[in-house]
mmCIF file of C-alpha atoms in Angstrom:
data_model
loop_
_atom_site.group_PDB
_atom_site.id
_atom_site.type_symbol
_atom_site.label_atom_id
_atom_site.label_comp_id
_atom_site.label_asym_id
_atom_site.label_seq_id
_atom_site.Cartn_x
_atom_site.Cartn_y
_atom_site.Cartn_z
ATOM 1 C CA MET A 788 -0.040 -0.347 -0.275
ATOM 2 C CA ARG A 789 3.022 2.320 1.068
ATOM 3 C CA LEU A 790 4.424 1.732 -2.449
ATOM 4 C CA SER A 791 1.329 2.233 -3.980
ATOM 5 C CA THR A 792 1.153 5.387 -2.443
ATOM 6 C CA LEU A 793 4.613 6.889 -3.333
ATOM 7 C CA ARG A 794 3.672 5.693 -7.112
ATOM 8 C CA GLY A 795 0.779 8.188 -7.493
ATOM 9 C CA TRP A 796 3.391 11.126 -5.666
ATOM 10 C CA PRO A 797 4.160 12.021 -9.296
ATOM 11 C CA LEU A 798 1.178 12.296 -10.906
ATOM 12 C CA THR A 799 -0.886 14.119 -8.122
ATOM 13 C CA PHE A 800 2.239 17.060 -8.167
ATOM 14 C CA LEU A 801 1.782 16.935 -11.990
ATOM 15 C CA LEU A 802 -2.072 17.588 -11.613
ATOM 16 C CA ALA A 803 -1.215 20.378 -9.045
ATOM 17 C CA ALA A 804 0.943 21.856 -11.062
ATOM 18 C CA VAL A 805 -1.363 21.888 -14.027
ATOM 19 C CA THR A 806 -3.827 22.971 -11.902
ATOM 20 C CA GLY A 807 -1.896 25.662 -10.419
ATOM 21 C CA LEU A 808 -0.742 27.642 -14.449
ATOM 22 C CA SER A 809 -4.614 27.217 -15.336
ATOM 23 C CA ILE A 810 -6.053 29.314 -12.319
ATOM 24 C CA ALA A 811 -2.339 32.053 -11.862
ATOM 25 C CA PRO A 812 -3.950 34.145 -14.734
ATOM 26 C CA PHE A 813 -7.780 33.990 -13.318
ATOM 27 C CA THR A 814 -5.959 35.027 -10.127
ATOM 28 C CA TRP A 815 -3.803 37.796 -11.321
ATOM 29 C CA MET A 816 -6.954 39.123 -13.306
ATOM 30 C CA LEU A 817 -8.966 39.254 -9.706
ATOM 31 C CA LEU A 818 -5.916 40.696 -7.873
ATOM 32 C CA SER A 819 -5.393 43.707 -10.550
ATOM 33 C CA THR A 820 -8.737 44.557 -10.412
ATOM 34 C CA THR A 821 -7.929 46.349 -6.773
ATOM 35 C CA ARG A 822 -5.053 47.457 -8.311
ATOM 36 C CA LYS A 823 -4.305 51.072 -9.877
ATOM 37 C CA ASP A 824 -2.747 51.047 -13.194
ATOM 38 C CA THR A 825 0.321 52.040 -12.476
ATOM 39 C CA GLU A 826 0.924 48.552 -9.906
ATOM 40 C CA ILE A 827 -0.980 45.954 -11.985
ATOM 41 C CA PHE A 828 2.462 45.095 -14.299
ATOM 42 C CA ASP A 829 4.488 45.230 -10.984
ATOM 43 C CA TRP A 830 7.175 42.245 -10.949
ATOM 44 C CA PRO A 831 7.270 40.165 -9.004
ATOM 45 C CA PRO A 832 3.346 40.394 -8.476
ATOM 46 C CA SER A 833 2.062 41.079 -4.956
ATOM 47 C CA PRO A 834 -0.506 38.404 -3.591
ATOM 48 C CA VAL A 835 -2.144 41.093 -1.573
ATOM 49 C CA PRO A 836 -5.015 42.689 -2.782
ATOM 50 C CA GLY A 837 -5.094 46.345 -3.594
ATOM 51 C CA ASP A 838 -7.658 49.630 -2.632
ATOM 52 C CA SER A 839 -8.226 50.868 -5.908
ATOM 53 C CA LEU A 840 -11.067 48.413 -7.053
ATOM 54 C CA GLY A 841 -13.799 50.854 -5.858
ATOM 55 C CA ASP A 842 -12.086 53.471 -8.472
ATOM 56 C CA ASN A 843 -11.739 50.864 -10.910
ATOM 57 C CA LEU A 844 -15.218 49.952 -10.768
ATOM 58 C CA HIS A 845 -16.385 53.843 -10.645
ATOM 59 C CA ARG A 846 -14.287 54.655 -14.192
ATOM 60 C CA LEU A 847 -15.516 51.418 -15.887
ATOM 61 C CA ASP A 848 -19.670 52.668 -15.065
ATOM 62 C CA ARG A 849 -18.764 56.427 -15.975
ATOM 63 C CA ARG A 850 -17.225 55.395 -18.921
ATOM 64 C CA ILE A 851 -19.722 52.151 -20.469
ATOM 65 C CA GLY A 852 -22.463 52.623 -18.728
ATOM 66 C CA LEU A 853 -22.194 49.396 -16.560
ATOM 67 C CA LEU A 854 -25.888 48.390 -15.757
ATOM 68 C CA ARG A 855 -26.708 49.084 -19.106
ATOM 69 C CA VAL A 856 -24.217 46.836 -20.956
ATOM 70 C CA LEU A 857 -24.627 44.279 -18.591
ATOM 71 C CA GLY A 858 -28.473 43.919 -19.080
ATOM 72 C CA ASN A 859 -28.020 43.896 -22.952
ATOM 73 C CA SER A 860 -25.493 41.015 -22.589
ATOM 74 C CA LEU A 861 -27.911 39.005 -20.230
ATOM 75 C CA LEU A 862 -30.850 39.559 -21.970
ATOM 76 C CA VAL A 863 -28.866 38.519 -25.235
ATOM 77 C CA ALA A 864 -27.779 36.068 -24.089
ATOM 78 C CA GLY A 865 -30.569 35.070 -22.172
ATOM 79 C CA VAL A 866 -33.333 34.902 -24.864
ATOM 80 C CA GLN A 867 -30.518 33.837 -27.739
ATOM 81 C CA THR A 868 -29.909 30.792 -25.175
ATOM 82 C CA VAL A 869 -33.522 29.607 -24.436
ATOM 83 C CA GLY A 870 -34.933 30.088 -28.060
ATOM 84 C CA ALA A 871 -31.328 28.168 -29.558
ATOM 85 C CA LEU A 872 -32.375 25.267 -26.700
ATOM 86 C CA LEU A 873 -35.848 24.855 -27.911
ATOM 87 C CA VAL A 874 -34.988 25.042 -31.726
ATOM 88 C CA ALA A 875 -32.526 22.543 -31.085
ATOM 89 C CA LEU A 876 -34.643 20.090 -29.039
ATOM 90 C CA LEU A 877 -37.434 20.400 -31.658
ATOM 91 C CA ALA A 878 -35.286 19.932 -34.873
ATOM 92 C CA GLY A 879 -33.272 17.125 -33.083
ATOM 93 C CA TYR A 880 -36.421 15.280 -31.871
ATOM 94 C CA ALA A 881 -37.548 15.525 -36.006
ATOM 95 C CA PHE A 882 -34.426 14.043 -37.185
ATOM 96 C CA ALA A 883 -34.261 11.545 -34.678
ATOM 97 C CA LYS A 884 -37.995 10.381 -34.336
ATOM 98 C CA PHE A 885 -39.704 11.338 -37.536
ATOM 99 C CA ARG A 886 -39.269 9.600 -40.881
ATOM 100 C CA PHE A 887 -39.678 12.033 -43.635
ATOM 101 C CA ARG A 888 -38.362 12.536 -47.629
ATOM 102 C CA GLY A 889 -35.231 14.317 -47.551
ATOM 103 C CA ARG A 890 -34.290 13.796 -43.627
ATOM 104 C CA THR A 891 -30.612 12.652 -44.863
ATOM 105 C CA LEU A 892 -30.206 15.357 -47.152
ATOM 106 C CA LEU A 893 -31.611 17.805 -44.987
ATOM 107 C CA PHE A 894 -29.715 16.429 -41.992
ATOM 108 C CA GLY A 895 -26.470 16.547 -44.570
ATOM 109 C CA VAL A 896 -26.673 20.241 -45.324
ATOM 110 C CA LEU A 897 -27.370 21.410 -42.079
ATOM 111 C CA LEU A 898 -23.918 19.491 -40.876
ATOM 112 C CA SER A 899 -22.096 20.737 -43.815
ATOM 113 C CA THR A 900 -22.881 24.633 -42.591
ATOM 114 C CA LEU A 901 -20.629 23.489 -39.179
ATOM 115 C CA VAL A 902 -17.411 23.643 -41.458
ATOM 116 C CA VAL A 903 -18.259 27.403 -42.443
ATOM 117 C CA PRO A 904 -16.326 29.617 -40.992
ATOM 118 C CA GLU A 905 -18.312 32.512 -39.145
ATOM 119 C CA GLN A 906 -16.396 35.571 -40.841
ATOM 120 C CA VAL A 907 -18.069 34.204 -44.008
ATOM 121 C CA MET A 908 -21.340 34.828 -42.849
ATOM 122 C CA LEU A 909 -20.783 38.455 -41.748
ATOM 123 C CA VAL A 910 -21.141 40.484 -44.960
ATOM 124 C CA PRO A 911 -24.455 38.309 -46.195
ATOM 125 C CA LEU A 912 -25.868 38.602 -42.460
ATOM 126 C CA PHE A 913 -25.529 42.402 -42.531
ATOM 127 C CA LYS A 914 -27.288 42.758 -45.818
ATOM 128 C CA MET A 915 -29.991 40.720 -44.866
ATOM 129 C CA MET A 916 -30.187 42.521 -41.269
ATOM 130 C CA MET A 917 -30.215 45.815 -43.163
ATOM 131 C CA ASN A 918 -32.800 45.468 -45.463
ATOM 132 C CA PHE A 919 -34.838 44.057 -42.615
ATOM 133 C CA GLY A 920 -34.255 47.063 -40.965
ATOM 134 C CA LEU A 921 -33.133 45.289 -37.696
ATOM 135 C CA LEU A 922 -29.322 46.982 -37.496
ATOM 136 C CA ASP A 923 -28.823 47.915 -33.885
ATOM 137 C CA THR A 924 -31.375 46.382 -32.425
ATOM 138 C CA TYR A 925 -31.733 43.601 -30.068
ATOM 139 C CA GLN A 926 -33.231 41.360 -32.882
ATOM 140 C CA ALA A 927 -30.005 41.422 -34.846
ATOM 141 C CA LEU A 928 -28.098 40.053 -31.798
ATOM 142 C CA ILE A 929 -30.746 37.376 -31.130
ATOM 143 C CA LEU A 930 -32.100 36.073 -34.187
ATOM 144 C CA PRO A 931 -28.799 34.699 -36.012
ATOM 145 C CA GLY A 932 -28.211 32.527 -32.983
ATOM 146 C CA LEU A 933 -31.659 30.716 -32.758
ATOM 147 C CA CYS A 934 -29.894 28.180 -35.074
ATOM 148 C CA VAL A 935 -27.073 26.188 -33.412
ATOM 149 C CA PRO A 936 -26.289 23.527 -36.101
ATOM 150 C CA PHE A 937 -23.989 21.883 -32.953
ATOM 151 C CA ALA A 938 -27.054 22.230 -30.885
ATOM 152 C CA ILE A 939 -29.363 20.376 -33.143
ATOM 153 C CA PHE A 940 -26.968 17.462 -34.135
ATOM 154 C CA LEU A 941 -25.942 17.090 -30.389
ATOM 155 C CA MET A 942 -29.876 17.081 -29.515
ATOM 156 C CA ARG A 943 -30.130 14.420 -32.540
ATOM 157 C CA GLN A 944 -27.305 12.104 -31.539
ATOM 158 C CA SER A 945 -28.976 12.389 -27.825
ATOM 159 C CA LEU A 946 -32.932 11.528 -28.858
ATOM 160 C CA SER A 947 -31.820 8.611 -31.420
ATOM 161 C CA GLY A 948 -30.622 6.969 -28.087
ATOM 162 C CA LEU A 949 -33.833 7.227 -26.679
ATOM 163 C CA PRO A 950 -36.042 3.807 -26.826
ATOM 164 C CA ASP A 951 -39.469 4.249 -29.660
ATOM 165 C CA GLU A 952 -41.483 2.330 -27.343
ATOM 166 C CA LEU A 953 -41.044 4.789 -24.186
ATOM 167 C CA LEU A 954 -42.853 7.351 -26.781
ATOM 168 C CA ASP A 955 -45.046 4.792 -28.429
ATOM 169 C CA ALA A 956 -46.703 4.036 -25.027
ATOM 170 C CA ALA A 957 -47.265 7.788 -24.208
ATOM 171 C CA ARG A 958 -49.130 8.046 -27.366
ATOM 172 C CA VAL A 959 -51.051 5.134 -26.812
ATOM 173 C CA ASP A 960 -52.556 6.717 -23.724
ATOM 174 C CA GLY A 961 -53.713 9.439 -26.162
ATOM 175 C CA ALA A 962 -50.568 12.204 -25.448
ATOM 176 C CA GLY A 963 -49.984 14.407 -28.539
ATOM 177 C CA GLU A 964 -46.668 15.150 -29.745
ATOM 178 C CA PHE A 965 -46.081 18.039 -27.967
ATOM 179 C CA ARG A 966 -47.249 16.172 -24.597
ATOM 180 C CA VAL A 967 -44.488 13.636 -25.194
ATOM 181 C CA LEU A 968 -42.131 16.088 -25.977
ATOM 182 C CA TRP A 969 -42.784 17.803 -22.721
ATOM 183 C CA SER A 970 -43.898 15.490 -20.329
ATOM 184 C CA VAL A 971 -41.301 12.346 -21.503
ATOM 185 C CA VAL A 972 -38.470 13.846 -23.604
ATOM 186 C CA VAL A 973 -37.457 16.964 -21.729
ATOM 187 C CA PRO A 974 -36.934 14.726 -18.661
ATOM 188 C CA VAL A 975 -35.035 12.678 -20.197
ATOM 189 C CA MET A 976 -32.734 14.968 -21.868
ATOM 190 C CA ARG A 977 -32.671 16.958 -18.945
ATOM 191 C CA PRO A 978 -28.508 16.520 -18.223
ATOM 192 C CA VAL A 979 -27.938 17.151 -22.082
ATOM 193 C CA LEU A 980 -29.888 20.233 -22.055
ATOM 194 C CA ALA A 981 -28.282 21.668 -19.345
ATOM 195 C CA ALA A 982 -24.994 20.983 -20.783
ATOM 196 C CA LEU A 983 -25.807 22.175 -23.920
ATOM 197 C CA ALA A 984 -27.735 25.597 -22.304
ATOM 198 C CA ILE A 985 -23.957 26.575 -21.073
ATOM 199 C CA PHE A 986 -22.027 26.162 -24.120
ATOM 200 C CA LEU A 987 -24.947 28.488 -25.871
ATOM 201 C CA PHE A 988 -24.828 30.891 -23.131
ATOM 202 C CA LEU A 989 -20.764 31.197 -23.247
ATOM 203 C CA GLY A 990 -20.939 31.478 -26.869
ATOM 204 C CA SER A 991 -23.208 33.743 -26.868
ATOM 205 C CA TRP A 992 -22.293 36.264 -23.622
ATOM 206 C CA ASN A 993 -18.278 36.283 -25.330
ATOM 207 C CA GLN A 994 -19.807 36.933 -28.956
ATOM 208 C CA PHE A 995 -17.901 40.044 -30.137
ATOM 209 C CA VAL A 996 -17.319 39.955 -33.622
ATOM 210 C CA TRP A 997 -20.817 39.800 -34.908
ATOM 211 C CA PRO A 998 -22.053 42.591 -31.964
ATOM 212 C CA LEU A 999 -19.447 45.049 -32.805
ATOM 213 C CA VAL A 1000 -20.999 45.023 -36.673
ATOM 214 C CA ALA A 1001 -24.203 44.756 -36.213
ATOM 215 C CA LEU A 1002 -24.689 47.671 -33.054
ATOM 216 C CA ARG A 1003 -23.590 51.426 -34.311
ATOM 217 C CA SER A 1004 -24.918 53.265 -30.763
ATOM 218 C CA PRO A 1005 -23.417 53.345 -27.311
ATOM 219 C CA GLU A 1006 -26.346 52.023 -25.453
ATOM 220 C CA MET A 1007 -26.838 49.230 -27.191
ATOM 221 C CA HIS A 1008 -23.685 47.863 -26.664
ATOM 222 C CA THR A 1009 -22.963 44.530 -25.137
ATOM 223 C CA LEU A 1010 -20.521 44.315 -22.672
ATOM 224 C CA PRO A 1011 -17.083 42.576 -24.980
ATOM 225 C CA VAL A 1012 -17.785 45.603 -27.298
ATOM 226 C CA ALA A 1013 -18.076 48.244 -24.626
ATOM 227 C CA LEU A 1014 -15.530 46.901 -22.999
ATOM 228 C CA ALA A 1015 -13.429 46.908 -26.526
ATOM 229 C CA THR A 1016 -14.098 51.180 -26.813
ATOM 230 C CA LEU A 1017 -11.894 51.234 -23.260
ATOM 231 C CA GLN A 1018 -8.798 50.189 -25.568
ATOM 232 C CA GLY A 1019 -6.648 52.710 -26.519
ATOM 233 C CA ASN A 1020 -2.757 52.980 -27.356
ATOM 234 C CA GLN A 1021 -0.733 51.906 -24.458
ATOM 235 C CA ASN A 1022 -0.698 55.469 -23.251
ATOM 236 C CA THR A 1023 -4.495 55.562 -22.853
ATOM 237 C CA THR A 1024 -5.293 52.392 -22.206
ATOM 238 C CA ASP A 1025 -7.502 51.977 -18.731
ATOM 239 C CA TYR A 1026 -6.180 48.705 -17.870
ATOM 240 C CA GLY A 1027 -7.985 48.658 -13.940
ATOM 241 C CA ALA A 1028 -11.681 49.624 -15.606
ATOM 242 C CA ILE A 1029 -11.145 46.906 -18.316
ATOM 243 C CA LEU A 1030 -9.830 44.244 -15.713
ATOM 244 C CA ALA A 1031 -12.493 45.105 -13.421
ATOM 245 C CA GLY A 1032 -15.391 44.842 -16.635
ATOM 246 C CA THR A 1033 -13.708 41.309 -17.547
ATOM 247 C CA ALA A 1034 -14.233 40.124 -13.719
ATOM 248 C CA LEU A 1035 -17.700 40.683 -13.663
ATOM 249 C CA SER A 1036 -18.051 38.993 -17.153
ATOM 250 C CA THR A 1037 -17.361 35.513 -15.821
ATOM 251 C CA LEU A 1038 -19.502 36.141 -12.662
ATOM 252 C CA PRO A 1039 -22.906 34.893 -15.022
ATOM 253 C CA MET A 1040 -21.283 32.384 -16.580
ATOM 254 C CA MET A 1041 -20.204 30.696 -12.865
ATOM 255 C CA VAL A 1042 -23.531 31.243 -11.521
ATOM 256 C CA LEU A 1043 -25.153 29.414 -14.248
ATOM 257 C CA PHE A 1044 -22.055 26.609 -13.877
ATOM 258 C CA LEU A 1045 -23.105 25.941 -10.238
ATOM 259 C CA VAL A 1046 -26.797 26.221 -10.826
ATOM 260 C CA LEU A 1047 -26.765 23.509 -13.936
ATOM 261 C CA GLN A 1048 -23.445 21.934 -12.357
ATOM 262 C CA ARG A 1049 -25.211 18.673 -11.472
ATOM 263 C CA GLN A 1050 -26.919 17.941 -14.805
ATOM 264 C CA PHE A 1051 -23.757 19.648 -16.441
ATOM 265 C CA ILE A 1052 -21.656 16.762 -15.280
ATOM 266 C CA SER A 1053 -24.381 13.940 -15.491
ATOM 267 C CA GLY A 1054 -24.658 14.952 -19.533
ATOM 268 C CA LEU A 1055 -20.911 14.832 -19.920
ATOM 269 C CA LEU A 1056 -20.682 11.329 -18.115
ATOM 270 C CA ALA A 1057 -23.992 9.871 -19.651
ATOM 271 C CA GLY A 1058 -21.967 8.228 -22.608
ATOM 272 C CA ALA A 1059 -19.371 6.877 -20.575
ATOM 273 C CA THR A 1060 -21.851 5.222 -18.137
ATOM 274 C CA LYS A 1061 -24.443 3.873 -20.438
ATOM 275 C CA GLY A 1062 -24.029 0.232 -20.686
#
């Protein structure tokens, strides 16, 4: 037993070193939010927090309107995540459990869009939103993210393993398709939906390029775009305010993960425990 314990120490030290390297940048960012600009890049960095957190947050709020941009980001990310989950659930259910002409071809076309870079779609998407008169609106930010091919693919693959007999039993009892979907499919797919919700929210919350193109007025800025406006040349960049805003931007994602962590881990381990 002692020999086995000694053999495990190198792996323990390796994992501890990797963990330390992973959390070191995040720890430095949190400590830097409490310091003045002249103290942020001191070497070696001090492990003691500073006393400038209030000043950094005040400058951040004065320059970008912190509550407004946070509200914009939460609204866009929240609505887009819920909408994308609903579309992925309905489309994945249709591809997995219904037989219709052209299903394989349509699913193949959907998968082919996964290899198309996002930047290629910027110009057509911009022209489409301009023709619809939706530029500089919440709709311009939300609508393009409602159909996520990866989310539909994940739901289709997950629902393919759901026994058809379970759905047929609910139909025999008189349940319609939407009742089957809500009462049978959703409870079974809850871990997958929770894991997918975290990924969708993370992608929407951190989106930068499309909001930068689609938005014109500062009042509509999301947090990543608003933080980018604080960057100037080396002599004018307010690093304290930027780091304070960056630290705040991690809070919603951490809260969402803490709320859904049990379902998220269950969804990731579902394939490993199957069979």
